[in-house]
Short mmCIF file of C-alpha atoms in Angstrom, two decimals:
data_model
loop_
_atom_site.label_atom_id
_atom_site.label_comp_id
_atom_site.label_asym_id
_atom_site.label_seq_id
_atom_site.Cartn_x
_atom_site.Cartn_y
_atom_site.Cartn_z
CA UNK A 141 95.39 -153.43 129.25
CA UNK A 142 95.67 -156.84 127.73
CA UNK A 143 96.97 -159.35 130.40
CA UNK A 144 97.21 -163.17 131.82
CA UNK A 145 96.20 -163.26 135.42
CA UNK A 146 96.75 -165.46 137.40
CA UNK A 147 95.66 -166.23 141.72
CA UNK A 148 96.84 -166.70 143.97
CA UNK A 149 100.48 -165.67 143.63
CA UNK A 150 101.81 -167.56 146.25
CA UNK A 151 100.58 -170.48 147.98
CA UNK A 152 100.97 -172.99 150.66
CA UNK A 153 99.42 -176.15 151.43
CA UNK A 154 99.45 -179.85 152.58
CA UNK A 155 99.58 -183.07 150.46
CA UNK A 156 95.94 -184.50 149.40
CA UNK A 157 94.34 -180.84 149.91
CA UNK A 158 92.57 -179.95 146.68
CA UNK A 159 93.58 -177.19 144.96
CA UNK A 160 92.81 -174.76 141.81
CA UNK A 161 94.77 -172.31 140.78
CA UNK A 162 93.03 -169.75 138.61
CA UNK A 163 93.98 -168.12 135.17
CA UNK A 164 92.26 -165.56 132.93
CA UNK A 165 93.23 -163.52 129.68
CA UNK A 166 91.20 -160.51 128.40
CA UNK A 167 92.80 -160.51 124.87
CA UNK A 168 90.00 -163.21 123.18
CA UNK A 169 92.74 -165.77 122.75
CA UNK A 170 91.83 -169.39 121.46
CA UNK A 171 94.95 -171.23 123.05
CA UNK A 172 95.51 -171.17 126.50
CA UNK A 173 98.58 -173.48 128.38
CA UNK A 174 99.90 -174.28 131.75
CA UNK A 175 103.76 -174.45 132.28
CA UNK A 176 105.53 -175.51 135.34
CA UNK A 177 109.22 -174.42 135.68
CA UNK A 178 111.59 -176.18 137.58
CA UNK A 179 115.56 -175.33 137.81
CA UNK A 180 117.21 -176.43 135.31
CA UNK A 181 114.35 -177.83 133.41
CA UNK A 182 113.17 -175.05 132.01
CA UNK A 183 109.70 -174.10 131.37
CA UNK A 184 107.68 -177.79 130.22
CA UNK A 185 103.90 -178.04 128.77
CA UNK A 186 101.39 -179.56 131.53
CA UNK A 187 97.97 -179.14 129.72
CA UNK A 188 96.96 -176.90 126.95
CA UNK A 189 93.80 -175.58 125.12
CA UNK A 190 92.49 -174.93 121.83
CA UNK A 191 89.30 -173.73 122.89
CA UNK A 192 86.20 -174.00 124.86
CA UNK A 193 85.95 -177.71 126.07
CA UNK A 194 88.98 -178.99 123.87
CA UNK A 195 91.81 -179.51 126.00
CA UNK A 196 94.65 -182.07 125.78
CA UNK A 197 97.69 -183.10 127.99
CA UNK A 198 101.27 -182.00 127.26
CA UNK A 199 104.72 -183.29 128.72
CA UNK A 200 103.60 -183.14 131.92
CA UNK A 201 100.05 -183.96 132.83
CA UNK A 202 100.47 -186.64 135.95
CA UNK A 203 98.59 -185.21 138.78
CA UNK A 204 96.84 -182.04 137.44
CA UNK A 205 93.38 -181.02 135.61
CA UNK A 206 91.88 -178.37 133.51
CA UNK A 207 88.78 -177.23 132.14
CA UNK A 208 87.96 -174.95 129.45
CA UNK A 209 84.17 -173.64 130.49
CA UNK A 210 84.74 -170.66 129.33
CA UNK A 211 87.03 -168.83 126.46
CA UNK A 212 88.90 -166.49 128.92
CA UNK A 213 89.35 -168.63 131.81
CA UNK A 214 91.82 -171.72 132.18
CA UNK A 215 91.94 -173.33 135.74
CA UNK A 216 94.58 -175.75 136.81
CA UNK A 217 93.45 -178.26 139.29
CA UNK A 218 95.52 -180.12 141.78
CA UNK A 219 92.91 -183.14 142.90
CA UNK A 220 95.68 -184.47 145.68
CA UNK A 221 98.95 -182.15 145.57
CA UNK A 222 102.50 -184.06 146.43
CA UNK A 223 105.55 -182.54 147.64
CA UNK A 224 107.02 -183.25 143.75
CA UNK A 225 104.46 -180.78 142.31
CA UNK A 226 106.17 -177.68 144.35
CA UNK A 227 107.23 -175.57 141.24
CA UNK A 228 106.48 -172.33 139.70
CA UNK A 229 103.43 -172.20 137.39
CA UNK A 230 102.70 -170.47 134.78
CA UNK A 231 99.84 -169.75 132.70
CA UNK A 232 100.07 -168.54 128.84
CA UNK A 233 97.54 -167.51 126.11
CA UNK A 234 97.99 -166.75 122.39
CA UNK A 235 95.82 -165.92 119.70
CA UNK A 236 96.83 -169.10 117.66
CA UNK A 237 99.11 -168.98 114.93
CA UNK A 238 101.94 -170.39 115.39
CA UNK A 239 104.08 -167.15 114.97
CA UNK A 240 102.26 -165.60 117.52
CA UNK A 241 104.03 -164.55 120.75
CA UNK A 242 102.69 -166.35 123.98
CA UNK A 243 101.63 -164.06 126.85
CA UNK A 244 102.48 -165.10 129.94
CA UNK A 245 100.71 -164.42 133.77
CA UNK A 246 102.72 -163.45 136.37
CA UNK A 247 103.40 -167.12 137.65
CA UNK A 248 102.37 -168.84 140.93
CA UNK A 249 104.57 -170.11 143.63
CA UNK A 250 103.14 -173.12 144.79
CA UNK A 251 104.91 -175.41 147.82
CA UNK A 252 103.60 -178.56 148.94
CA UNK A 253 104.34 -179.55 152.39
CA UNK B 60 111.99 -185.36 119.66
CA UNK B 61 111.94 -181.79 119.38
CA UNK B 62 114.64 -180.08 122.31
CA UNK B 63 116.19 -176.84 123.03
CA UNK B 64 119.79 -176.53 124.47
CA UNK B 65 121.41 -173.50 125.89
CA UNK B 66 124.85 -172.81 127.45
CA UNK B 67 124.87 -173.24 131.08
CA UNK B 68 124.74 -170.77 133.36
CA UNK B 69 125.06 -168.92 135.54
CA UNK B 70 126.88 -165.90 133.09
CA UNK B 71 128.72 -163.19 135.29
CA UNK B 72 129.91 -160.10 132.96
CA UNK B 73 130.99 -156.92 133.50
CA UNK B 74 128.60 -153.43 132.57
CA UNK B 75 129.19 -152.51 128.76
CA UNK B 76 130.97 -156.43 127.84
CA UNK B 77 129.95 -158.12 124.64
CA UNK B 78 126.82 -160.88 125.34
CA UNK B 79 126.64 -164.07 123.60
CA UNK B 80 124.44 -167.06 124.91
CA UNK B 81 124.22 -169.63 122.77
CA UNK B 82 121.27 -171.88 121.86
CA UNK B 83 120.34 -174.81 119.31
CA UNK B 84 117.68 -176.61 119.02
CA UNK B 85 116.48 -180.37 117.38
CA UNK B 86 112.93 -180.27 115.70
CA UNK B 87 111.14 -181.90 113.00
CA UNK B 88 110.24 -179.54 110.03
CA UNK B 89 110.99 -175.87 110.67
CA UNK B 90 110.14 -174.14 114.12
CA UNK B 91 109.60 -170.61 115.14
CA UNK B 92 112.36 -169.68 117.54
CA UNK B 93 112.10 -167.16 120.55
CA UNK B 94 114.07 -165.82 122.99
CA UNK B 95 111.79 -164.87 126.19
CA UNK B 96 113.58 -163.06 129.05
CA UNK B 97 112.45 -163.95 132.87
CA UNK B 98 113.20 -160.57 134.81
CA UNK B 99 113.30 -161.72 138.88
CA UNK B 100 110.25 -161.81 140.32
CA UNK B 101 108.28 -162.07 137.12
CA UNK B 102 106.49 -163.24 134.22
CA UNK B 103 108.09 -164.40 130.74
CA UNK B 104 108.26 -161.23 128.55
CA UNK B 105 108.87 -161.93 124.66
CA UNK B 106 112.61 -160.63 124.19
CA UNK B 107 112.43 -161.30 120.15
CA UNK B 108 111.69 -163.71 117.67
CA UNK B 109 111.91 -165.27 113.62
CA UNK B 110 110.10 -167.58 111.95
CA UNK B 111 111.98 -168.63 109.16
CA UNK B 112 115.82 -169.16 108.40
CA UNK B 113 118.30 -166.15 108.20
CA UNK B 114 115.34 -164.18 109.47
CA UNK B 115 116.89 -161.83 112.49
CA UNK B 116 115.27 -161.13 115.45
CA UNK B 117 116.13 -157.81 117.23
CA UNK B 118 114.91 -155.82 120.37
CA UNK B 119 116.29 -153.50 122.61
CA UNK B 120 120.13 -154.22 121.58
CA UNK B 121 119.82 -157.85 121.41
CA UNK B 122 119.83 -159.49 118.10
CA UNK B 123 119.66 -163.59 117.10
CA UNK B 124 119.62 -165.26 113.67
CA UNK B 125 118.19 -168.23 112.79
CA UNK B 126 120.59 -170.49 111.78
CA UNK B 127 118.79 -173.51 109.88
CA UNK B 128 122.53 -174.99 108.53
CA UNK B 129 123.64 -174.93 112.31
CA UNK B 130 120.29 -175.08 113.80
CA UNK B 131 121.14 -172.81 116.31
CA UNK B 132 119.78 -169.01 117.44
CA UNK B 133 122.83 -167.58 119.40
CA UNK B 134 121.34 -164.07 121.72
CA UNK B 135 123.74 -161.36 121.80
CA UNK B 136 123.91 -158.01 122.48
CA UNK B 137 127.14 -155.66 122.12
CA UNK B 138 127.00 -153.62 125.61
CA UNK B 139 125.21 -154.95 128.45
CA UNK B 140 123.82 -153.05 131.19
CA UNK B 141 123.06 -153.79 134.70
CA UNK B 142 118.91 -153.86 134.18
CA UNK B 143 119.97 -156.77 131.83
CA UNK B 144 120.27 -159.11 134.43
CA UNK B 145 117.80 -161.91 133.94
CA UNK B 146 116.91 -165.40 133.08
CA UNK B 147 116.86 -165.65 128.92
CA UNK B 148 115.07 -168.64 127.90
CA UNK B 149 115.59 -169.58 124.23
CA UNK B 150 112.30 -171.73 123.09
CA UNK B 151 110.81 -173.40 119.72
CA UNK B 152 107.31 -173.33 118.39
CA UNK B 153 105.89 -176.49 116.71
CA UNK B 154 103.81 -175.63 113.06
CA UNK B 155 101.30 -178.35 114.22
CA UNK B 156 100.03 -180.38 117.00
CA UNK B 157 100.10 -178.67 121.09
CA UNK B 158 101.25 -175.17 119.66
CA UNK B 159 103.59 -175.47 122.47
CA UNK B 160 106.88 -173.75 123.07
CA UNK B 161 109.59 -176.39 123.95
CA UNK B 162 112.16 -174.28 126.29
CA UNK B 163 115.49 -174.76 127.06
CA UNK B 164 116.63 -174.91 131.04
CA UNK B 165 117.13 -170.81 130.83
CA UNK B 166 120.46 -169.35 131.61
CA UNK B 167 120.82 -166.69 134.44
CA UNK B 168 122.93 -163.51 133.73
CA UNK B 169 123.97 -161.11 136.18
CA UNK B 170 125.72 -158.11 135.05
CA UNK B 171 128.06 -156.03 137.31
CA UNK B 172 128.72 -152.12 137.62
#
């Protein structure tokens, strides 16, 4: 079955405890995003991906990381998570044209205490 | 910049009333246009889509246009039923640069028995 996952689901933690949050598609997909959505803001860009090693910021980049080691696999890092980075996450893949519908994980719940 | 405005919310109808949520957008050069549909607890699921002007978009019952003149892709459906109750995110897709969809802030719809 072609899918985004994404783990953990739901998490809890302090500020400053380094985090990743861990994404994976199965369908060969070049491009590969992170979106965090927040009420009333609606779903916005953090980083993005091409491909393997090419990555680039989007709207919101402040405070996270990613890395592209591998095609399938798209981690988000939180290096020092603050309470203004509780949201939900989501992680999306799609083949690459630009008519091509995004597929989107499940979404992770993150609160920062 | 490139933005994406929808009606606020929350939308409260009645089972089997006529659905219209209304969208436009502000891009350079000419977008895709989606409607994704957040169902609680979950993912983004592609609800439909068109890629050029007076291109329709349809899927199960709902139907948008896109409206280059008004730059606008209204949602609507004629009967809604109660599993329609969702988010509905209306979004744009950029021809070059992040290939990232620019959302609007979602609009929640509950419909009633």
């Amino acid at each position: 079955e072609a899918q985004v996952t994404q783990n953990p689901r739901y998490l809890i933690t302090v500020t400053g405890k380094k985090l990743t949050v861990t994404c994976s598609q199965n369908m060969n997909h070049e491009y590969m995003s992170w979106y965090r959505q927040d009420p009333g803001l609606g779903l916005r860009q953090i980083y993005y991906s091409m491909n393997v090693e090419v990555t680039d910021k989007g709207d919101v980049p402040e405070g996270y990381k990613v890395s592209r080691k591998e095609k399938r696999n798209f981690p988000l890092i939180l290096e020092s998570p603050s309470p203004n980075q509780t949201s939900l996450y989501f992680c999306a893949s799609n083949p690459g044209s630009t008519t091509d519908t995004q597929y989107f994980g499940p979404g992770t719940r993150l609160t920062v205490l | 910049g490139n933005s994406v405005t929808q009606m606020e919310g929350p939308v409260t109808l009645s089972e089997e009333a006529f659905l219209t949520i209304n969208c436009t957008y502000t891009a350079t050069g000419y977008p895709s246009l989606f409607w994704y549909v957040q169902y609680p607890g979950e993912g983004l699921q592609l609800l439909l889509k068109a890629t050029k002007a007076d291109d329709k978009g349809s899927n199960k019952g709902f139907e948008a246009t896109y409206r280059k003149e008004t730059t606008s892709f209204h949602l609507e459906k004629g009967s809604v039923q109660v599993s329609d109750s969702a988010v509905y995110f209306c979004a744009l897709r950029l021809i070059q640069g992040a290939q990232k969809l620019v959302f609007g802030q979602g609009t929640r719809l509950t419909i009633n028995p």
